[in-house]
Tab-separated table of C-alpha atoms in Angstrom:
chain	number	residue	atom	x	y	z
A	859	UNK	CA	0.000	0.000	0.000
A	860	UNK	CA	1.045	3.903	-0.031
A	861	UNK	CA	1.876	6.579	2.017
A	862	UNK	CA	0.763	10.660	2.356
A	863	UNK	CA	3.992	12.407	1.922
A	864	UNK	CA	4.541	16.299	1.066
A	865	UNK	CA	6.163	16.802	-1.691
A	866	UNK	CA	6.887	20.662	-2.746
A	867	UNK	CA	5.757	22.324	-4.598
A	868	UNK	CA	3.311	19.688	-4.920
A	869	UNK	CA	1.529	19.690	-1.732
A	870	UNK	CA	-0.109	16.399	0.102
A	871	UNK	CA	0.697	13.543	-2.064
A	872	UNK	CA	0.041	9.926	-2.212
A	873	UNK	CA	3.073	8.101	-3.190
A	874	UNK	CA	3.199	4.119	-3.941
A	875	UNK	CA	5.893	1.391	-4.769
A	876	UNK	CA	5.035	-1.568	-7.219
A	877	UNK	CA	7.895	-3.935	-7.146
A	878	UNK	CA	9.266	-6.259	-10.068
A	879	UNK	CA	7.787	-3.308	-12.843
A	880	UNK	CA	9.944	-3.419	-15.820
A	881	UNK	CA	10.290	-0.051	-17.382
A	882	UNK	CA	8.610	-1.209	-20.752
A	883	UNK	CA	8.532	1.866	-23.470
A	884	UNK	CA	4.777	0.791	-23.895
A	885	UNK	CA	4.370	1.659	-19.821
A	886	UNK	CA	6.142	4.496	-20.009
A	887	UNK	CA	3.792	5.947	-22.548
A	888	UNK	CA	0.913	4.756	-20.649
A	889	UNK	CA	2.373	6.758	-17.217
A	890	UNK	CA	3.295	9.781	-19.518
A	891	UNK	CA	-0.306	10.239	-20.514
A	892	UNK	CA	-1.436	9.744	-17.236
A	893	UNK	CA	0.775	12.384	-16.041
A	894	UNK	CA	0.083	14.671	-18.624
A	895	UNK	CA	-3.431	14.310	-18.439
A	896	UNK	CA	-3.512	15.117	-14.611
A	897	UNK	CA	-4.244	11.721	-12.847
A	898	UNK	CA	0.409	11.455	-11.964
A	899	UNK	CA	2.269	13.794	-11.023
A	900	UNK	CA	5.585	12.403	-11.667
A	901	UNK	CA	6.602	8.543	-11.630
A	902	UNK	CA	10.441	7.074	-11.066
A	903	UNK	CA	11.793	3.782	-12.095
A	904	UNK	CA	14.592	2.602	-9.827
A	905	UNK	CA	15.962	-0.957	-11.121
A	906	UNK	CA	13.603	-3.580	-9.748
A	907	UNK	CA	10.147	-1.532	-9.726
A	908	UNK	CA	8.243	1.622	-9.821
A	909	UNK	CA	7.020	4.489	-7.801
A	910	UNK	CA	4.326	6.547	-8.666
A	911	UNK	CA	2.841	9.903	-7.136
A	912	UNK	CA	-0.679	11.273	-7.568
A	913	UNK	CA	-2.503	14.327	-5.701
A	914	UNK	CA	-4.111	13.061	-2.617
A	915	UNK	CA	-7.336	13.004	-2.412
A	916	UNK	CA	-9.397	13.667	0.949
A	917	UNK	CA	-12.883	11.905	1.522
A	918	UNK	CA	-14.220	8.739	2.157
A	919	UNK	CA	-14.317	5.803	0.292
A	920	UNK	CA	-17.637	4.058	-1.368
A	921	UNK	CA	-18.066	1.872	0.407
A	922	UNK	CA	-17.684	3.542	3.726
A	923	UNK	CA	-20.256	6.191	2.398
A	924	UNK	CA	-22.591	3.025	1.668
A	925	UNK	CA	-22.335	1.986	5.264
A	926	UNK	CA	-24.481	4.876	5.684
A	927	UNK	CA	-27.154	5.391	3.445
A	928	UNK	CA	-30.743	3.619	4.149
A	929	UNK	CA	-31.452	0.419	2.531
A	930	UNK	CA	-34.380	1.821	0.804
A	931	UNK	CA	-31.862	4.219	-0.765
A	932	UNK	CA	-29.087	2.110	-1.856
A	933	UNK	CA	-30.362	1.653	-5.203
A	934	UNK	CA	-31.082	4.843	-6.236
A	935	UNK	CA	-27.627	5.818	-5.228
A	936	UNK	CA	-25.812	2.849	-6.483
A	937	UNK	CA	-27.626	3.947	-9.788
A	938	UNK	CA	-26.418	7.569	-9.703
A	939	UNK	CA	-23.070	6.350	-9.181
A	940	UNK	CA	-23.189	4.255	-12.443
A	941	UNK	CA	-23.670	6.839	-14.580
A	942	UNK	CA	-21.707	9.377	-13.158
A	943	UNK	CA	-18.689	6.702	-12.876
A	944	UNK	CA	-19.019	5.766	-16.538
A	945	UNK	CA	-18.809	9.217	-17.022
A	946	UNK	CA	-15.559	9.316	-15.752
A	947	UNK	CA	-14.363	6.317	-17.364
A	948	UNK	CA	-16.068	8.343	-20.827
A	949	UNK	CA	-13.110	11.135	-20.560
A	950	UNK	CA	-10.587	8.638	-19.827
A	951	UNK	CA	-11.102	6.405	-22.774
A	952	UNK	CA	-11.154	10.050	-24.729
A	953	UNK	CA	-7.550	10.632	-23.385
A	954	UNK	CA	-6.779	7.501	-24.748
A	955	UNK	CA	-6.797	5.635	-20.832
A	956	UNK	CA	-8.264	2.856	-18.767
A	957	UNK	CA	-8.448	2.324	-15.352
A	958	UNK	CA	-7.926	-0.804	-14.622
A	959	UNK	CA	-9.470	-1.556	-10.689
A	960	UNK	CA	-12.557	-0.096	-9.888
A	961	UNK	CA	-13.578	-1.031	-7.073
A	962	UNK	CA	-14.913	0.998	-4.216
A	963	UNK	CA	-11.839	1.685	-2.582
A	964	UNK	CA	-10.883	3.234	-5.398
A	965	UNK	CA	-13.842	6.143	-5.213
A	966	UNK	CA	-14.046	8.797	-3.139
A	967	UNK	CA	-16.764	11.321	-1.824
A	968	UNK	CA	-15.538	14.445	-2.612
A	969	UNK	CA	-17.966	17.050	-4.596
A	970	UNK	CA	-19.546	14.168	-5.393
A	971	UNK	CA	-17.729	10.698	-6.883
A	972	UNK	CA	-13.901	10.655	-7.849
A	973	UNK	CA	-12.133	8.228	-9.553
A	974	UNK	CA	-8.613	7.568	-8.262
A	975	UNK	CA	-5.787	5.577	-9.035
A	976	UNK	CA	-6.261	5.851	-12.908
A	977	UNK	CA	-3.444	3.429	-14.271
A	978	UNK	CA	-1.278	3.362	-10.955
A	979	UNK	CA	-3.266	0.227	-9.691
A	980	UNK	CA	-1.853	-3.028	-8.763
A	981	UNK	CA	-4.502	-4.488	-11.396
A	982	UNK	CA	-2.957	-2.628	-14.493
A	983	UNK	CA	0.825	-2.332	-12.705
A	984	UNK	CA	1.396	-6.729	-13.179
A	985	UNK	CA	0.646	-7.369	-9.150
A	986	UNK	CA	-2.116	-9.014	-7.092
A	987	UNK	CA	-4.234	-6.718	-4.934
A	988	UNK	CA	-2.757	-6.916	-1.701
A	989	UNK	CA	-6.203	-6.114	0.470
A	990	UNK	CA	-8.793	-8.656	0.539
A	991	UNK	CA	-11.458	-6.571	0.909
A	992	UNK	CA	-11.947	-5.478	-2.870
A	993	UNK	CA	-10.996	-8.620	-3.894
A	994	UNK	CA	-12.380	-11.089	-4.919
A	995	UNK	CA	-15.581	-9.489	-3.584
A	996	UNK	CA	-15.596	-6.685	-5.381
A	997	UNK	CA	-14.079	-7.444	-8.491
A	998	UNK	CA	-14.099	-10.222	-10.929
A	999	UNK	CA	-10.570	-10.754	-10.478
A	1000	UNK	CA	-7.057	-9.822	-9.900
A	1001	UNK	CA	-6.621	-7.985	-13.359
A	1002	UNK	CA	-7.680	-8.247	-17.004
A	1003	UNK	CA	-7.703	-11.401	-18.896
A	1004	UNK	CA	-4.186	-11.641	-20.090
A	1005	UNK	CA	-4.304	-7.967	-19.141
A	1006	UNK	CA	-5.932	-6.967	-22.363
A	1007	UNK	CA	-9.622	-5.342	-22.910
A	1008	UNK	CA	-9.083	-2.734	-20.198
A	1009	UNK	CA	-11.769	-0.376	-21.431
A	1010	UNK	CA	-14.894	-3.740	-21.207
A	1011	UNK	CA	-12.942	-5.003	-17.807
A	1012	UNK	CA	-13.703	-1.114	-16.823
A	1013	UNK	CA	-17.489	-1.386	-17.430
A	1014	UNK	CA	-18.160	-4.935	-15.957
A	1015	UNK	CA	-16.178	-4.152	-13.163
A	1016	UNK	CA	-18.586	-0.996	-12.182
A	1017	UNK	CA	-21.498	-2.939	-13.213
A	1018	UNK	CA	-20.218	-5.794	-10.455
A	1019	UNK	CA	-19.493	-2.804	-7.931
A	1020	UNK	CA	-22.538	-0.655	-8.109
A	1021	UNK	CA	-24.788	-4.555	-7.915
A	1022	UNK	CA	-22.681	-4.955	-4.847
A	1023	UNK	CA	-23.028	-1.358	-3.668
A	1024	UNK	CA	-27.189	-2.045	-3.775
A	1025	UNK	CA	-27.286	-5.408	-1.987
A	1026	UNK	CA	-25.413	-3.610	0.850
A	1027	UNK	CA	-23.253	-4.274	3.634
A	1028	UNK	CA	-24.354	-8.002	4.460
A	1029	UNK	CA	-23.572	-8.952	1.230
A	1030	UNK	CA	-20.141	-8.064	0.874
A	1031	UNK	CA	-18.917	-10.646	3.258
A	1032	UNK	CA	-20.099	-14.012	0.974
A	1033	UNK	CA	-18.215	-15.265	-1.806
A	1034	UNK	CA	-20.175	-15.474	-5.244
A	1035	UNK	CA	-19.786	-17.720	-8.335
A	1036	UNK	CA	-19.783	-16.154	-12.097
A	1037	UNK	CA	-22.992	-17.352	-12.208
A	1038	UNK	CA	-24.786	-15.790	-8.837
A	1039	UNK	CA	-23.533	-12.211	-10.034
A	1040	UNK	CA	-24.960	-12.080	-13.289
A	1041	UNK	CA	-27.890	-13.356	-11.755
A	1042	UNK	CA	-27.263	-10.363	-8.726
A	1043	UNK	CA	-26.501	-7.567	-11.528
A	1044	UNK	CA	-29.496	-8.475	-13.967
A	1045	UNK	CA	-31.419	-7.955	-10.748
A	1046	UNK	CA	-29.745	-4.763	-10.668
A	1047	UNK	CA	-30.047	-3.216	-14.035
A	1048	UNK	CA	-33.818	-3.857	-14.197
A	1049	UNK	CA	-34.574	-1.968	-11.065
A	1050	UNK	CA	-31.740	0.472	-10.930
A	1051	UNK	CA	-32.439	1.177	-14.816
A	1052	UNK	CA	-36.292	2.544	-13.811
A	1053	UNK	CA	-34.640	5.595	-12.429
A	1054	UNK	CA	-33.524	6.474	-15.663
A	1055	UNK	CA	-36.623	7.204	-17.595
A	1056	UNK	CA	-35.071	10.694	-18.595
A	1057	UNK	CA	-31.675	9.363	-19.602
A	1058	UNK	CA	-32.025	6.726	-22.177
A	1059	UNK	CA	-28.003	6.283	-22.537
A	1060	UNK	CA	-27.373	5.537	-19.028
A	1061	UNK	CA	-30.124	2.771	-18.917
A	1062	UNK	CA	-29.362	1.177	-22.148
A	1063	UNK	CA	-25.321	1.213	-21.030
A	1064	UNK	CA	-26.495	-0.724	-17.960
A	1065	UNK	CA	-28.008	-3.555	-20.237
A	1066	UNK	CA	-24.669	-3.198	-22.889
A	1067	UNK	CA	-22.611	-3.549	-19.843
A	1068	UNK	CA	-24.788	-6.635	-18.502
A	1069	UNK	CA	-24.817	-8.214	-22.057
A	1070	UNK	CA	-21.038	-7.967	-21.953
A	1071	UNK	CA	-20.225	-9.488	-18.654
A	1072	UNK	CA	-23.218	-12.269	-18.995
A	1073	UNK	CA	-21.136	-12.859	-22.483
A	1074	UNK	CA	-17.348	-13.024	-20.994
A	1075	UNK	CA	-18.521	-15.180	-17.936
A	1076	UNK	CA	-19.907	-17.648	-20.459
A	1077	UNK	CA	-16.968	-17.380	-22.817
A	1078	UNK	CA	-14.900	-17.837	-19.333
A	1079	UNK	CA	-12.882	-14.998	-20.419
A	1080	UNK	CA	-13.150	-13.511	-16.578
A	1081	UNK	CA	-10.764	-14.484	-14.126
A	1082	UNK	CA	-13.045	-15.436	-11.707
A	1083	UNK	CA	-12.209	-17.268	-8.278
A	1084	UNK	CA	-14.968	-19.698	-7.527
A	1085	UNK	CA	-15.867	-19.807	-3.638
A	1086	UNK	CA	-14.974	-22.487	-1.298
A	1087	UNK	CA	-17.328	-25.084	-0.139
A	1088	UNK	CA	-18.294	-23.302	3.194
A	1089	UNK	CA	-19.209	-20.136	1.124
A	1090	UNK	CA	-17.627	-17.594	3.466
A	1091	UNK	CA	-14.598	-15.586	3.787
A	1092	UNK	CA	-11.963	-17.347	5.614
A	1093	UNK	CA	-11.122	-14.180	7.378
A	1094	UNK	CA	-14.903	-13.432	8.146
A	1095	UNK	CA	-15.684	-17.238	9.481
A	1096	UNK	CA	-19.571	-16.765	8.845
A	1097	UNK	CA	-21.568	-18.642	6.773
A	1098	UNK	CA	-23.184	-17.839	3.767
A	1099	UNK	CA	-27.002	-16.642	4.347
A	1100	UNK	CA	-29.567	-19.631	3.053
A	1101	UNK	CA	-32.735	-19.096	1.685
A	1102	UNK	CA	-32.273	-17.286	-1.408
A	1103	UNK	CA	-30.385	-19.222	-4.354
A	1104	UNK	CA	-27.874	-16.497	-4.442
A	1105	UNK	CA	-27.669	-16.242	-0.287
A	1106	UNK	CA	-28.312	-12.338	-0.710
A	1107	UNK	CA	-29.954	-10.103	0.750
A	1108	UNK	CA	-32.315	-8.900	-1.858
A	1109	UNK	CA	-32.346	-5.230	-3.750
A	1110	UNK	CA	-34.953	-2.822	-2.644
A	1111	UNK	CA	-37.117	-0.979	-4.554
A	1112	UNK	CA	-37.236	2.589	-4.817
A	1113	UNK	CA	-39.723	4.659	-5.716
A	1114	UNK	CA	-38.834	7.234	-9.088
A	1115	UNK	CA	-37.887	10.334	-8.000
A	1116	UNK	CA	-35.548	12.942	-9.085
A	1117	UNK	CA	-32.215	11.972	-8.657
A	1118	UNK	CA	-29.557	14.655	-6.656
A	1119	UNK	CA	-27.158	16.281	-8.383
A	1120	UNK	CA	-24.562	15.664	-5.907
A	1121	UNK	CA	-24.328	11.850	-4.701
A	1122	UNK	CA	-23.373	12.804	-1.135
A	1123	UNK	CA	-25.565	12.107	1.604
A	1124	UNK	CA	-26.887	15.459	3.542
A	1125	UNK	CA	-25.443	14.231	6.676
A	1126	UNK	CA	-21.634	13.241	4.666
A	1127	UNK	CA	-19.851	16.275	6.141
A	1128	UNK	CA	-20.497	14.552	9.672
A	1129	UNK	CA	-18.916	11.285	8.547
A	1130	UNK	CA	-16.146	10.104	10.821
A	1131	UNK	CA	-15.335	7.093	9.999
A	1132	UNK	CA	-13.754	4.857	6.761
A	1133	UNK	CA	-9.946	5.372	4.796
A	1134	UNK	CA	-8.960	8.240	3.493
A	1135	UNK	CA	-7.015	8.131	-0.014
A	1136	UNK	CA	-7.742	4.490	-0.553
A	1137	UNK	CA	-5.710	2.536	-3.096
A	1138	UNK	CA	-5.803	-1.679	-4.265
């Protein structure tokens, strides 16, 4: 993981190490855009890996702001977050970038949602994800099928997260087969799509996204890490919930309504708890 430093005339940074990272002419065009484009200030090879820098970012994370919000709620949010998200991940691919590891440790409340981490991500740096909590929860796996198709493992992955996001905090202690989270995210899309009556793109990109990650899980062209026989996380020791064929707890219903502008609660500026500046 990384550090805060300050770094003048930078300010507060966020500096990380990624060991073993060869310095490739192909990465260091990748890092040079990022840095040019905003999302690194500066990067440094030293011999056997890789240090990157990137404006720190103060806020909780996602998930931590999820912790808070109503159940009745969490779909309507988890559905502004999609679109706002893809958003994001709209201007990237138009600066010619992927992410590479969204996941919700990688979002933070701000004015709103923030991506960070663009390209300095264990996922898209060659390394496993060191904390267990994004993955393999959160994400379909360590990195990109032979780490290609960066720009679709960008738009299943937020699919997966914002499904997860909805079902809540109970959920995000089981372990879930391909199968159980297509199942989870069609669930999703066809409630969290209703709040989009007004904006046809952002409901047809949820089915496009759906279609795409129904069509890699069958092609078994996701990475996926099937669950253990007891269904739980070793490091949680509880069992997976019965009585539902996907042992989650189910997605609420909102009524339509109009959606906020900003995705932060009312009561956010009184949050005191979660990580600050979260990274894989």
């Amino acid at each position: 993981m990384g550090k805060k430093v300050e770094r003048p005339p930078h300010g507060t940074l966020y500096e990380r190490r990624f060991a073993d990272v060869q310095a490739r002419p192909t990465l260091r065009e990748l890092l040079n855009t990022a840095r040019d484009e905003g999302y690194l200030v500066d990067y440094r090879f030293d011999g056997d890996g890789l240090s990157v820098r990137r404006r720190w970012v103060e806020g909780p994370t996602l998930d931590a702001m999820f912790q808070r919000i109503p159940t009745d709620d969490r779909t309507r949010f988890s559905a502004e977050a999609f679109a706002k998200l893809l958003r994001q991940l709209d201007a990237l691919r138009t600066a010619g970038l992927e992410h590479g590891a969204i996941h919700p440790g990688n979002v933070v409340i701000t004015r709103g949602v923030q991506l960070i981490d663009v390209v300095s991500n264990a996922s898209r740096l060659g390394s496993s994800p060191e904390d267990s909590r994004f993955y393999p929860i959160w994400m379909w796996g360590p990195t990109a099928p032979d780490g290609r198709g960066w720009g679709r493992w960008d738009r299943v992955s937020l699919l997966r997260m914002c499904t997860m996001l909805a079902l809540g905090p109970d959920a995000w202690h089981n372990w879930w087969t391909a199968e159980e989270m297509i199942e989870a995210c069609q669930l999703w899309v066809s409630e969290a799509r209703k709040l989009f009556v007004a904006d046809a793109e952002a409901a047809v990109r949820m089915e496009t996204s759906l279609a795409l990650a129904r069509r890699l899980v069958e092609e078994q062209q996701l990475p996926v890490v099937e669950p253990p026989e007891d269904r739980s996380r070793p490091e949680d020791g509880g069992a997976r919930e019965s009585g539902s064929p996907d042992g989650a707890v189910p997605i609420q219903v909102v009524p339509i309504e109009e959606i906020p502008d900003d995705l932060v609660p009312v009561d956010i500026e009184s949050y005191d708890g979660g990580d600050e500046g979260v990274t894989d």
